[in-house]
Short mmCIF file of C-alpha atoms in Angstrom, two decimals:
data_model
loop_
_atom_site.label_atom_id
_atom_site.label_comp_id
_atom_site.label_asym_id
_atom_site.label_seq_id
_atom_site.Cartn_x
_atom_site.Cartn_y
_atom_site.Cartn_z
CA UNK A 1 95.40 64.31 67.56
CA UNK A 2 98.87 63.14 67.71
CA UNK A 3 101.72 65.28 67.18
CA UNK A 4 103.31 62.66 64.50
CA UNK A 5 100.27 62.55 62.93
CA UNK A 6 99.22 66.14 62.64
CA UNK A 7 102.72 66.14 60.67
CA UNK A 8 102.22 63.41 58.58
CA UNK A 9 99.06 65.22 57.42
CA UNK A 10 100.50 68.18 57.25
CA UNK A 11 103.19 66.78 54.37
CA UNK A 12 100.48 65.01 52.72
CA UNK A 13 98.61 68.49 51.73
CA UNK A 14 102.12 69.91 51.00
CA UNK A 15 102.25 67.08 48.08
CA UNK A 16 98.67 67.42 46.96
CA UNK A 17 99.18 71.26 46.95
CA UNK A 18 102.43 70.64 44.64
CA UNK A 19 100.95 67.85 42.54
CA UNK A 20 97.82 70.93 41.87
CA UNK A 21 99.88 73.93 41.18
CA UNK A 22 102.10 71.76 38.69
CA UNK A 23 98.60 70.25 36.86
CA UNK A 24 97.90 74.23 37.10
CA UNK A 25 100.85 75.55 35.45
CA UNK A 26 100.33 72.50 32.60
CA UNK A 27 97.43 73.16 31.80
CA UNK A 28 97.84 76.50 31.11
CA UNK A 29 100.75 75.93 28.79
CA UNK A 30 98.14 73.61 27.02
CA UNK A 31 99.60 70.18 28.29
CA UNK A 32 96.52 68.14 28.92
CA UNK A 33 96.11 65.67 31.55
CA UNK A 34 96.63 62.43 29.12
CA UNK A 35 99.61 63.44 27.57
CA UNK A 36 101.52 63.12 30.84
CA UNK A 37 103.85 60.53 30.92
CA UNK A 38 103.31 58.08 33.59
CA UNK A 39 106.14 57.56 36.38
CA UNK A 40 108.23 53.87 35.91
CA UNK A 41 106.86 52.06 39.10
CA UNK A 42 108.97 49.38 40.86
CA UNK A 43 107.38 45.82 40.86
CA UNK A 44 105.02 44.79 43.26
CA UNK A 45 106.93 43.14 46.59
CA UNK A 46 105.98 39.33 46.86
CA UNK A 47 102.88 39.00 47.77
CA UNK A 48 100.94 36.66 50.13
CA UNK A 49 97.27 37.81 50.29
CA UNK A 50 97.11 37.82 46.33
CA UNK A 51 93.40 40.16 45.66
CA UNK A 52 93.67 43.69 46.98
CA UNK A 53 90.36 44.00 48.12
CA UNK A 54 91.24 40.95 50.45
CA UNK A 55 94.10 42.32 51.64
CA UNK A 56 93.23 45.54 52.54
CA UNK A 57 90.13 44.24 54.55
CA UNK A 58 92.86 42.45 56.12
CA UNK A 59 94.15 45.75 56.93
CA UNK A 60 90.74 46.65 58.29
CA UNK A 61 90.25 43.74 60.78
CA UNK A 62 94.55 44.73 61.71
CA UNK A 63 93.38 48.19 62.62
CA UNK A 64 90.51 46.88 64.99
CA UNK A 65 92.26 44.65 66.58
CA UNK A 66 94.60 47.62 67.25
CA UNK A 67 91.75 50.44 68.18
CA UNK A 68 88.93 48.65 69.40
CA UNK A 69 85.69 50.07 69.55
CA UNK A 70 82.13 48.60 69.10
CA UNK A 71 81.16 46.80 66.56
CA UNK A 72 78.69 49.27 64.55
CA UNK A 73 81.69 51.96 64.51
CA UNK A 74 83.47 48.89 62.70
CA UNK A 75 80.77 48.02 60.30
CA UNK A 76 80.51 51.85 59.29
CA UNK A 77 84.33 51.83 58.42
CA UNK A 78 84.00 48.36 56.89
CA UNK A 79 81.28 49.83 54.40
CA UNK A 80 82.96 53.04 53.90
CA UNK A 81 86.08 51.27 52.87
CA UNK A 82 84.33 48.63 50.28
CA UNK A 83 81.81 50.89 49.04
CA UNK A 84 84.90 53.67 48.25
CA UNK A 85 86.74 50.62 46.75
CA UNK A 86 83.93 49.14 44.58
CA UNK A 87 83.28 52.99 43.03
CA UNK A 88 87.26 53.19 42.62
CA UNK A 89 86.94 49.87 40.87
CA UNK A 90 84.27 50.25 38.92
CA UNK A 91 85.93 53.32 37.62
CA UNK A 92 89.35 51.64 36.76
CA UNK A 93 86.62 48.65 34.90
CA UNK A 94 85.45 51.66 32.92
CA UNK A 95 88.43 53.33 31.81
CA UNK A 96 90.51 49.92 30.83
CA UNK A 97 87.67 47.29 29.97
CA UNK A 98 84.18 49.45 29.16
CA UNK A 99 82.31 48.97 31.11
CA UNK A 100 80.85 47.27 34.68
CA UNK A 101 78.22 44.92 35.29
CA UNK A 102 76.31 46.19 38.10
CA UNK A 103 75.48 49.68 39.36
CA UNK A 104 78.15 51.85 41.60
CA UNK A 105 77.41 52.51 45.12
CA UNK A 106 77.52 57.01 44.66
CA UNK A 107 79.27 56.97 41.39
CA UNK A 108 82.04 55.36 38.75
CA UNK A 109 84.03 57.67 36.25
CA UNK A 110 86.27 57.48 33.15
CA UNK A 111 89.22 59.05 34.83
CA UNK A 112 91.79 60.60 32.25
CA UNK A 113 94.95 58.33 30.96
CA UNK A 114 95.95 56.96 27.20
CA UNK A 115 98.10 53.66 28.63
CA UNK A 116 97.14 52.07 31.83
CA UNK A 117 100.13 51.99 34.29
CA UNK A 118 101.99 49.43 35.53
CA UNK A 119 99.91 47.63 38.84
CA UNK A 120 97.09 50.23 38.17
CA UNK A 121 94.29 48.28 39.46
CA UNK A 122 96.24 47.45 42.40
CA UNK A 123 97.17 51.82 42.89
CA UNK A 124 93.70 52.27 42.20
CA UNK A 125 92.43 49.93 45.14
CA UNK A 126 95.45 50.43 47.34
CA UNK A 127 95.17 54.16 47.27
CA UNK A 128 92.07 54.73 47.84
CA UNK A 129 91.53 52.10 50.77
CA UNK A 130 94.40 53.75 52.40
CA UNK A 131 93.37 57.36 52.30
CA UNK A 132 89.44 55.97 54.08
CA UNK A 133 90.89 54.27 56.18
CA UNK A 134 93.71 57.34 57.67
CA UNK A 135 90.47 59.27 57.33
CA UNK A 136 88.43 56.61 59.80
CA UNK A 137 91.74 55.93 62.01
CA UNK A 138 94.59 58.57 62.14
CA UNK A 139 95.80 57.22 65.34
CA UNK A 140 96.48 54.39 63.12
CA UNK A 141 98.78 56.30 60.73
CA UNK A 142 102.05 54.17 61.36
CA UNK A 143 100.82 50.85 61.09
CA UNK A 144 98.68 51.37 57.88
CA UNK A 145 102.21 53.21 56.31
CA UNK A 146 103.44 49.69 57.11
CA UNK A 147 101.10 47.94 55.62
CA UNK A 148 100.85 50.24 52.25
CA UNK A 149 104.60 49.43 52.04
CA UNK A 150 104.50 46.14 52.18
CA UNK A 151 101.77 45.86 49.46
CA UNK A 152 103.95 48.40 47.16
CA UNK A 153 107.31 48.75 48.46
CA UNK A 154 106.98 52.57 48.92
CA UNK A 155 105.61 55.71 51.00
CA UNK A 156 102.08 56.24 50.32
CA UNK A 157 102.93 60.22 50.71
CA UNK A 158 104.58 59.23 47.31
CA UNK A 159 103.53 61.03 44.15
CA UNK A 160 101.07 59.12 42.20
CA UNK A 161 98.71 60.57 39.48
CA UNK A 162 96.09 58.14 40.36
CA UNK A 163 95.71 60.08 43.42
CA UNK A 164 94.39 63.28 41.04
CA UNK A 165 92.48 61.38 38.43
CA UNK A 166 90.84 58.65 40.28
CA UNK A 167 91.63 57.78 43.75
CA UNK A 168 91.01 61.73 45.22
CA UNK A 169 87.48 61.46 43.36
CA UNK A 170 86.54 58.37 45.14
CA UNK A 171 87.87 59.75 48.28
CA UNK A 172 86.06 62.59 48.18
CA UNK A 173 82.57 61.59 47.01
CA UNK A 174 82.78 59.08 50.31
CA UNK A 175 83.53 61.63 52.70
CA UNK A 176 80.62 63.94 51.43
CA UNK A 177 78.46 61.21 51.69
CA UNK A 178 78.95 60.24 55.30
CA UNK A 179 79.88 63.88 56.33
CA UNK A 180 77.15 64.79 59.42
CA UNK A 181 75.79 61.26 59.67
CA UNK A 182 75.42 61.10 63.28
CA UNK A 183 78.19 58.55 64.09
CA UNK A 184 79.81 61.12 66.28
CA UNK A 185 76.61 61.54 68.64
CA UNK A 186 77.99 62.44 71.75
CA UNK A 187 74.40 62.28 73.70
CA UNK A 188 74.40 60.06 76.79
CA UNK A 189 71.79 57.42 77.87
CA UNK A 190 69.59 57.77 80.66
CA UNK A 191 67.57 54.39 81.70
CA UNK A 192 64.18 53.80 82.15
CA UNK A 193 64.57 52.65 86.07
CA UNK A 194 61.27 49.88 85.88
CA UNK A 195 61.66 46.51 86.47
CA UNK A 196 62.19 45.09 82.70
CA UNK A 197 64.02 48.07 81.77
CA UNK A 198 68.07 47.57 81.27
CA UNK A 199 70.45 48.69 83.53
CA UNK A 200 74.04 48.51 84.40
CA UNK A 201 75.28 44.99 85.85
CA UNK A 202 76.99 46.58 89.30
CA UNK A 203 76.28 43.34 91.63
CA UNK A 204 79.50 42.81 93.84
CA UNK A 205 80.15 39.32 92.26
CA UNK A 206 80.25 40.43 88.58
CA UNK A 207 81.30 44.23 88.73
CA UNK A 208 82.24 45.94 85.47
CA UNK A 209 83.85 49.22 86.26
CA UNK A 210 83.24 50.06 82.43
CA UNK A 211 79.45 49.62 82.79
CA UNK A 212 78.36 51.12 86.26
CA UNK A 213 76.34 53.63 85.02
CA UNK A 214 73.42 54.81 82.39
CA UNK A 215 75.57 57.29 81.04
CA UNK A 216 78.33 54.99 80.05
CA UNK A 217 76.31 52.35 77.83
CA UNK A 218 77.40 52.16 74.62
CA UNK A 219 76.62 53.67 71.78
CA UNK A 220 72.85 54.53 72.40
CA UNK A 221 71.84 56.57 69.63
CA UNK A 222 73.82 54.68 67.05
CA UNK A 223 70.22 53.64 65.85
CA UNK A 224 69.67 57.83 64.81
CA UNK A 225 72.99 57.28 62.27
CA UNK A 226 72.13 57.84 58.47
CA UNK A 227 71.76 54.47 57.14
CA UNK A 228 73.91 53.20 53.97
CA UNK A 229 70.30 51.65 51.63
CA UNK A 230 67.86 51.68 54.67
CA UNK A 231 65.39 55.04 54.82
CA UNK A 232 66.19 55.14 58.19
CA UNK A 233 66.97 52.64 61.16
CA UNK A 234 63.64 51.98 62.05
CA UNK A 235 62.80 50.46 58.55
CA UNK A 236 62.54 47.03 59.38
CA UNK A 237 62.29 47.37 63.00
CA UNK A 238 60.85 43.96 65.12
CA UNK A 239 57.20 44.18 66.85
CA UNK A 240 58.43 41.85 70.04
CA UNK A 241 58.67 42.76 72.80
CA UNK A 242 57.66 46.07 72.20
CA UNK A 243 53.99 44.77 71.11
CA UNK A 244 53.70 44.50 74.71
CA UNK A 245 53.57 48.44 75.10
CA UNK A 246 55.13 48.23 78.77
CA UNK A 247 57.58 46.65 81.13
CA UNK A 248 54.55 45.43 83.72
CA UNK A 249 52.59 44.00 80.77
CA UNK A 250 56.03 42.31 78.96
CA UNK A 251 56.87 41.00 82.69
CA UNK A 252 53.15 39.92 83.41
CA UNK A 253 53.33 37.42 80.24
CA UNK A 254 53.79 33.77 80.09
CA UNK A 255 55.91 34.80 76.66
CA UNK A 256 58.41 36.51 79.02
CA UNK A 257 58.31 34.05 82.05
CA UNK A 258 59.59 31.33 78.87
CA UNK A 259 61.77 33.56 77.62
CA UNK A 260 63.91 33.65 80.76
CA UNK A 261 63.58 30.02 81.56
CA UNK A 262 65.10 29.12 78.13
CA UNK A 263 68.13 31.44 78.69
CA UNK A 264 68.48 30.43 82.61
CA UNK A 265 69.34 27.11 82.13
CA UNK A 266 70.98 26.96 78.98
CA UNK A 267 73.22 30.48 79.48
CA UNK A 268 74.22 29.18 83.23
CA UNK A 269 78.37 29.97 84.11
CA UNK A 270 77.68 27.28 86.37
CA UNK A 271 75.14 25.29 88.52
CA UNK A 272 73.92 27.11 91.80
CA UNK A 273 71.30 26.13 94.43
CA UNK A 274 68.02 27.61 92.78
CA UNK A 275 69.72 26.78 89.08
CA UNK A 276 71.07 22.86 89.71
CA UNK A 277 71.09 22.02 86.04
CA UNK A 278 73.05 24.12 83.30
CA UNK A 279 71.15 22.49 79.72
CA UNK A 280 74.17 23.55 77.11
CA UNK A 281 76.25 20.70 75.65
CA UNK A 282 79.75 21.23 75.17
CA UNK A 283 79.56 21.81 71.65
CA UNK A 284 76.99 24.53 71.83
CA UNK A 285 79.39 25.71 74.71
CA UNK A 286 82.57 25.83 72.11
CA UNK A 287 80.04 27.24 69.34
CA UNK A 288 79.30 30.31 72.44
CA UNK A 289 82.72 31.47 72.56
CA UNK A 290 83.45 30.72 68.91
CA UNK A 291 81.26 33.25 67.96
CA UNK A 292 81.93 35.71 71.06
CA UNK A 293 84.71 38.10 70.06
CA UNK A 294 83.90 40.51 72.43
CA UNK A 295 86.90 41.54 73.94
CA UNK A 296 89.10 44.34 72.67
CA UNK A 297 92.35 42.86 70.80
CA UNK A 298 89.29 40.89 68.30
CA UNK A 299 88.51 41.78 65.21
CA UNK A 300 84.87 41.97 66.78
CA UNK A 301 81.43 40.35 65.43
CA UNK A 302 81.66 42.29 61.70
CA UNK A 303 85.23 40.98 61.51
CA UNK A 304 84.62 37.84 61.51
CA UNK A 305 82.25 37.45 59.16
CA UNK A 306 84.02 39.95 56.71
CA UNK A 307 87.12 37.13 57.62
CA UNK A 308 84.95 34.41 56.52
CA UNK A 309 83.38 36.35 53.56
CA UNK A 310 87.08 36.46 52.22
CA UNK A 311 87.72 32.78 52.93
CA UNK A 312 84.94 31.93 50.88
CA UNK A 313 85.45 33.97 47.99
CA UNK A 314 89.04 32.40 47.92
CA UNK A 315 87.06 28.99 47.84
CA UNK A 316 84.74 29.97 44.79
CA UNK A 317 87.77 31.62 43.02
CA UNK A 318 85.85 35.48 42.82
CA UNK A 319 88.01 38.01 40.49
CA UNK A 320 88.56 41.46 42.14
CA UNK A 321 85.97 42.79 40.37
CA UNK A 322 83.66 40.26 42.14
CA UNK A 323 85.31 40.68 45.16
CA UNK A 324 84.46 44.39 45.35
CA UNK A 325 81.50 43.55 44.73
CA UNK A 326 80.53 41.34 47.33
CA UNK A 327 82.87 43.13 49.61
CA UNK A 328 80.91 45.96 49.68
CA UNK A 329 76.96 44.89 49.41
CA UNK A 330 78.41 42.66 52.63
CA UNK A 331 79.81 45.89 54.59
CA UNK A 332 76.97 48.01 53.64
CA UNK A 333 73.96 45.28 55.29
CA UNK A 334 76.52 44.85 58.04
CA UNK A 335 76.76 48.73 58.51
CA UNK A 336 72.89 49.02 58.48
CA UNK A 337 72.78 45.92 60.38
CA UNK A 338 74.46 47.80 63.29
CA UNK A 339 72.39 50.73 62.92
CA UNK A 340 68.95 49.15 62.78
CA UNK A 341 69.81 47.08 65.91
CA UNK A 342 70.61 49.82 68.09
CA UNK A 343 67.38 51.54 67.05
CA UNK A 344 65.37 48.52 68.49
CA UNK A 345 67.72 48.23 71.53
CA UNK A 346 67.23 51.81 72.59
CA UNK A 347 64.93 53.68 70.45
CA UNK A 348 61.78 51.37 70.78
CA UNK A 349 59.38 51.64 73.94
CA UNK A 350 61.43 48.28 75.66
CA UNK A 351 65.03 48.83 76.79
CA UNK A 352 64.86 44.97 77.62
CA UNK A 353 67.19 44.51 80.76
CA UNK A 354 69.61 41.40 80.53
CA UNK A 355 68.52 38.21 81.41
CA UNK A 356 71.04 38.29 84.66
CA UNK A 357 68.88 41.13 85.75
CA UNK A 358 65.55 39.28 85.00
CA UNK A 359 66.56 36.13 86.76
CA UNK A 360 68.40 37.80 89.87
CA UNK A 361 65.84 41.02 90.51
CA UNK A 362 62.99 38.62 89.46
CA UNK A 363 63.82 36.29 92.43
CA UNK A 364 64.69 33.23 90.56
CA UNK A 365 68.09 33.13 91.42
CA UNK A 366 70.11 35.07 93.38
CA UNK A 367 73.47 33.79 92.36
CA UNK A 368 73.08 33.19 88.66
CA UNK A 369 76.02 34.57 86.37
CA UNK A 370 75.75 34.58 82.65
CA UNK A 371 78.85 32.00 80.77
CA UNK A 372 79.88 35.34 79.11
CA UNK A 373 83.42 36.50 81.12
CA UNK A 374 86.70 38.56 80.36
CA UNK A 375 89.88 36.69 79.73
CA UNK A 376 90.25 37.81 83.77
CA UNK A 377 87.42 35.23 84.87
CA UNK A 378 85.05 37.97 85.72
CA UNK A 379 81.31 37.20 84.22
CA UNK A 380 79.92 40.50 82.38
CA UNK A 381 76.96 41.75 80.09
CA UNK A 382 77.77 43.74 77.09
CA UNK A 383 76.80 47.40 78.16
CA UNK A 384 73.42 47.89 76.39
CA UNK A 385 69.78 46.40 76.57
CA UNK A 386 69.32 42.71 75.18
CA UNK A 387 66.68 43.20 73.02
CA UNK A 388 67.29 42.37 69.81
CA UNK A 389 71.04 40.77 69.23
CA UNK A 390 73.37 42.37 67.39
CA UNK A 391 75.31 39.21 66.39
CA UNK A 392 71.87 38.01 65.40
CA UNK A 393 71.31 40.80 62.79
CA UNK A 394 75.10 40.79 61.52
CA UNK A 395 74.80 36.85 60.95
CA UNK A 396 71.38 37.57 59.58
CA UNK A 397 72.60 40.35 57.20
CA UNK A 398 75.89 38.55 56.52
CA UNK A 399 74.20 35.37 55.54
CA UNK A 400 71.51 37.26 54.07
CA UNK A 401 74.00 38.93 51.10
CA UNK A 402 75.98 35.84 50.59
CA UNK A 403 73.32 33.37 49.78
CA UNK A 404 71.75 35.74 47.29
CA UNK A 405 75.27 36.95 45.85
CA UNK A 406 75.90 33.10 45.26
CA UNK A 407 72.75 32.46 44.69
CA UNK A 408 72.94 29.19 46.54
CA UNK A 409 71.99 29.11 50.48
CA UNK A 410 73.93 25.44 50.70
CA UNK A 411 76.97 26.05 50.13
CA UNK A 412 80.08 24.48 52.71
CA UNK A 413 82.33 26.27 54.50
CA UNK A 414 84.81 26.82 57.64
CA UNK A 415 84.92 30.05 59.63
CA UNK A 416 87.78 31.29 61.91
CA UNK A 417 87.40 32.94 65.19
CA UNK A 418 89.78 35.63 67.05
CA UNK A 419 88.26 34.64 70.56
CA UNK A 420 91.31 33.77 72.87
CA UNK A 421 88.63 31.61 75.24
CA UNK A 422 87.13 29.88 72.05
CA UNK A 423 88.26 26.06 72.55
CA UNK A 424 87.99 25.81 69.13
CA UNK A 425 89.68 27.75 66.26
CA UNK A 426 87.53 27.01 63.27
CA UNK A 427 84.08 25.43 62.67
CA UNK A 428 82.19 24.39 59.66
CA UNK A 429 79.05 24.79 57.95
CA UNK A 430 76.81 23.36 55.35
CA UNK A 431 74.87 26.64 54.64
CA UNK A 432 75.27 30.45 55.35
CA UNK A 433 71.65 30.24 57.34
CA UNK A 434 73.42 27.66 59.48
CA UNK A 435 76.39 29.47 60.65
CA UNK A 436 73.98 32.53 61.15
CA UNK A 437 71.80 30.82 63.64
CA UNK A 438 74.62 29.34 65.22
CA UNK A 439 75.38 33.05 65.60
CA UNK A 440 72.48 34.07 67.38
CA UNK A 441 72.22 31.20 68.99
CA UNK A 442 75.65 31.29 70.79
CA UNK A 443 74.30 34.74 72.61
CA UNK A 444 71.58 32.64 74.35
CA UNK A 445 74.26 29.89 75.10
CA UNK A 446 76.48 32.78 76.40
CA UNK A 447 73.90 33.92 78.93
CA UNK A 448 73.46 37.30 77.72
CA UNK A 449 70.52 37.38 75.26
CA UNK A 450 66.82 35.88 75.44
CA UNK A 451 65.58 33.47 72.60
CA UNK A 452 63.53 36.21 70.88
CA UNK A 453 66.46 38.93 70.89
CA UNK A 454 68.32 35.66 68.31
CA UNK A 455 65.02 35.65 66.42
CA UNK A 456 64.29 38.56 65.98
CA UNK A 457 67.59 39.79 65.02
CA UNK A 458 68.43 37.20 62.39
CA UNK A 459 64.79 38.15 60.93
CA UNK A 460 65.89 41.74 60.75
CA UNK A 461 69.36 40.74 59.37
CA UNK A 462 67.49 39.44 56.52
CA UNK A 463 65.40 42.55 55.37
CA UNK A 464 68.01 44.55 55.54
CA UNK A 465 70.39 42.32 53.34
CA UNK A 466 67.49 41.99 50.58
CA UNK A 467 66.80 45.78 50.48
CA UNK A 468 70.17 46.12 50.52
CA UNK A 469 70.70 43.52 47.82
CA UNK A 470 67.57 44.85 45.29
CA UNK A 471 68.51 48.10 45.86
CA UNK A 472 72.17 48.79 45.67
CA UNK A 473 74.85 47.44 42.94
CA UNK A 474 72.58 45.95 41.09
CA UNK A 475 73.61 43.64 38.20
CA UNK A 476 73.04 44.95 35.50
#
């Protein structure tokens, strides 16, 4: 850890150690906690992301761009942060209005108080999206000061009694509940080595010197981390191809053999000798790298949708209440999403190797390259087996949560993307299902996934979002 930031911590439990021993010393003079006075607070700076749950997801997809990382390490922190926020909200709805409308995610409380402050739903909020998110990223500790000061126009290490009554509650219940979840698994894969079975992409033409061996694919027991509504990660976990039982029988089937036909000729970088035809239009080829966001300096696949979950909450004028809401049973399929996938990538009897692998070792084409490339030029497979999609089962949980939130599957609206190679910067869509399979789609289009591994994935993104849904913060 960071010198700078081991001191910044360091003065925050100095001020939570004062703020304790004074609350002591009150309360043994017989002060209670609601006769304190409350603190004048300076008027919020002018602000240009108007709902604080918006903003400080904006924060969120900041910080990724920043730190990187894969995209189920993102949807934890996304659901982490909105779940923590929706509690903390649903606590402030309590205290100042009476009640809430639909269940918390661990638990809402009447904090102590007699006059709600001044900006005390934004402090609530604010506060407690800060101290997750320093929890999740302390290399990030400069940038999200920065940010808290330009939502309040002061230092977070600031005394606030929020921080006692409410926010440190809220806090703390989130960190006990992810404590020893398995996100920091620091176990290393080791392959299969069969024909069918993934492996590293080393050929001399397409070299990625992140992804040369077993032991550095990512995240591979991501599908072992404690769920936030499933059981477990196998829950709702596909039968294809793993109903095959083995690589020779899954390689022996006509299933397969289409499998990799679809994908050869529609994936293509480019026509070769044994591929002369690459079937992808040029709007399915802007709709690929629309959706791609694979590159470190994104705010990766979760991002995006959280982006456009925010961009159509704006549209259908959501209070923050709402927001939290939806915020938050969004993150949580999203963070389940990412878990369940990686259980069928590399928990289930197929590892599937990449269709570049199938297409090449299978002797269909020596010189075929997948569309999917750095900003460099050089084509690359994301470093883990095909089977099933993860942007398939974060479009299918993503779409999943909003069409039963709203209630409405058809309703229009424009995404964003953060890919620098998209040729495109927004695209629209008539339902949430639509821009979903668009979603999975745009893997097969990229060169990287099989038809099945979209499927599949946008069928599991589905499950999970209506467990998730009936399950957890339910209206009341």
């Amino acid at each position: 850890m960071p010198t700078q930031v081991r001191t910044v911590r360091r003065q925050r439990r100095g001020s939570w150690r004062r703020v304790l021993s004074a609350l002591a010393v009150l309360a043994a003079a017989g002060t209670t906690l609601t006769a304190l006075p409350q603190p004048a607070y300076a008027a919020l700076p002018p602000q240009t992301i108007a709902d604080p749950v918006h903003y400080w997801n904006d924060v969120l997809l900041g910080v990724v761009r920043r730190e990187g990382g894969g995209p189920g390490p993102m949807a934890r922190a996304a659901a982490m942060l909105n779940a923590a926020v929706y509690d903390a909200e649903s606590s402030y709805r309590l205290k100042w209005h009476g009640q809430i409308t639909s269940a918390p995610y661990i638990g809402a409380q009447k904090y102590a108080g007699i006059i709600e402050g001044a900006d005390e739903e934004e402090r609530v909020i604010g506060r407690t999206a800060y101290n997750i998110l320093l929890d999740l990223y302390p290399g990030q500790v400069h940038y999200l000061d920065a940010r808290f000061r330009e939502r309040f126009g002061s230092e977070p290490t600031a005394f606030d009694i929020l921080d006692t009554t409410v926010v440190g509650p809220m806090v703390r219940q989130m960190r006990t509940a992810r404590a020893n979840d398995g996100s920091d698994d620091p176990r290393v894969y080791t392959g299969d080595n069969v024909p069918g079975a993934w492996r590293p992409t080393s050929y001399p033409d397409m070299a990625d010197p992140g992804c040369t061996q077993d032991s550095q694919a990512v995240t591979p027991f991501w599908g072992q981390v404690r769920p936030f509504a499933l059981t477990s990660g196998a829950q709702f976990r596909p039968a294809t191809p793993g109903l095959y039982g083995t690589y020779a029988k899954l390689l022996a089937s006509d299933d397969y053999r289409r499998q990799v036909e679809a994908v050869r000729s529609a994936g293509a970088d480019e026509p070769t000798t044994a591929t002369p035809v690459v079937n992808r239009t040029l709007d399915q080829e802007a709709a690929a790298w629309f959706w791609a966001n694979d590159e470190d300096g994104t705010y990766k696949p979760p991002g995006q949708l959280l982006q456009a979950t925010r961009d159509i909450a704006t549209q259908r004028g959501l209070s923050t209440y709402q927001n939290a809401r939806l915020f938050a049973l969004v993150s949580i399929a999203m963070a389940d999403a990412g878990i369940a996938v990686r259980d069928v990538k590399f928990l289930t009897d197929i590892d599937l190797w990449r269709p570049v692998s199938a297409i090449r070792e299978g002797g269909l084409d020596p010189q075929w390259k997948p569309l999917l490339k750095t900003r460099a030029g050089v084509n690359v497979n994301p470093c883990f087996p095909a089977w099933a999609s993860g942007h398939a089962t974060f479009g299918g949980a993503w779409a999943g949560v909003m069409k039963r939130y709203f209630d409405n599957a058809n309703i229009a609206f424009t995404m964003t993307t953060d890919d620098p190679q998209s040729p495109v910067r927004s695209r629209s869509f008539t339902s949430f299902s639509q821009a979903a399979q668009e979603d999975a789609q745009s893997r097969v289009w990229l060169g990287v996934h099989y038809p099945w591994d979209a499927t599949d994935g946008l069928d599991l993104g589905d499950k999970i979002a209506n467990h998730v849904f009936t399950t957890k913060l339910v209206a009341h």
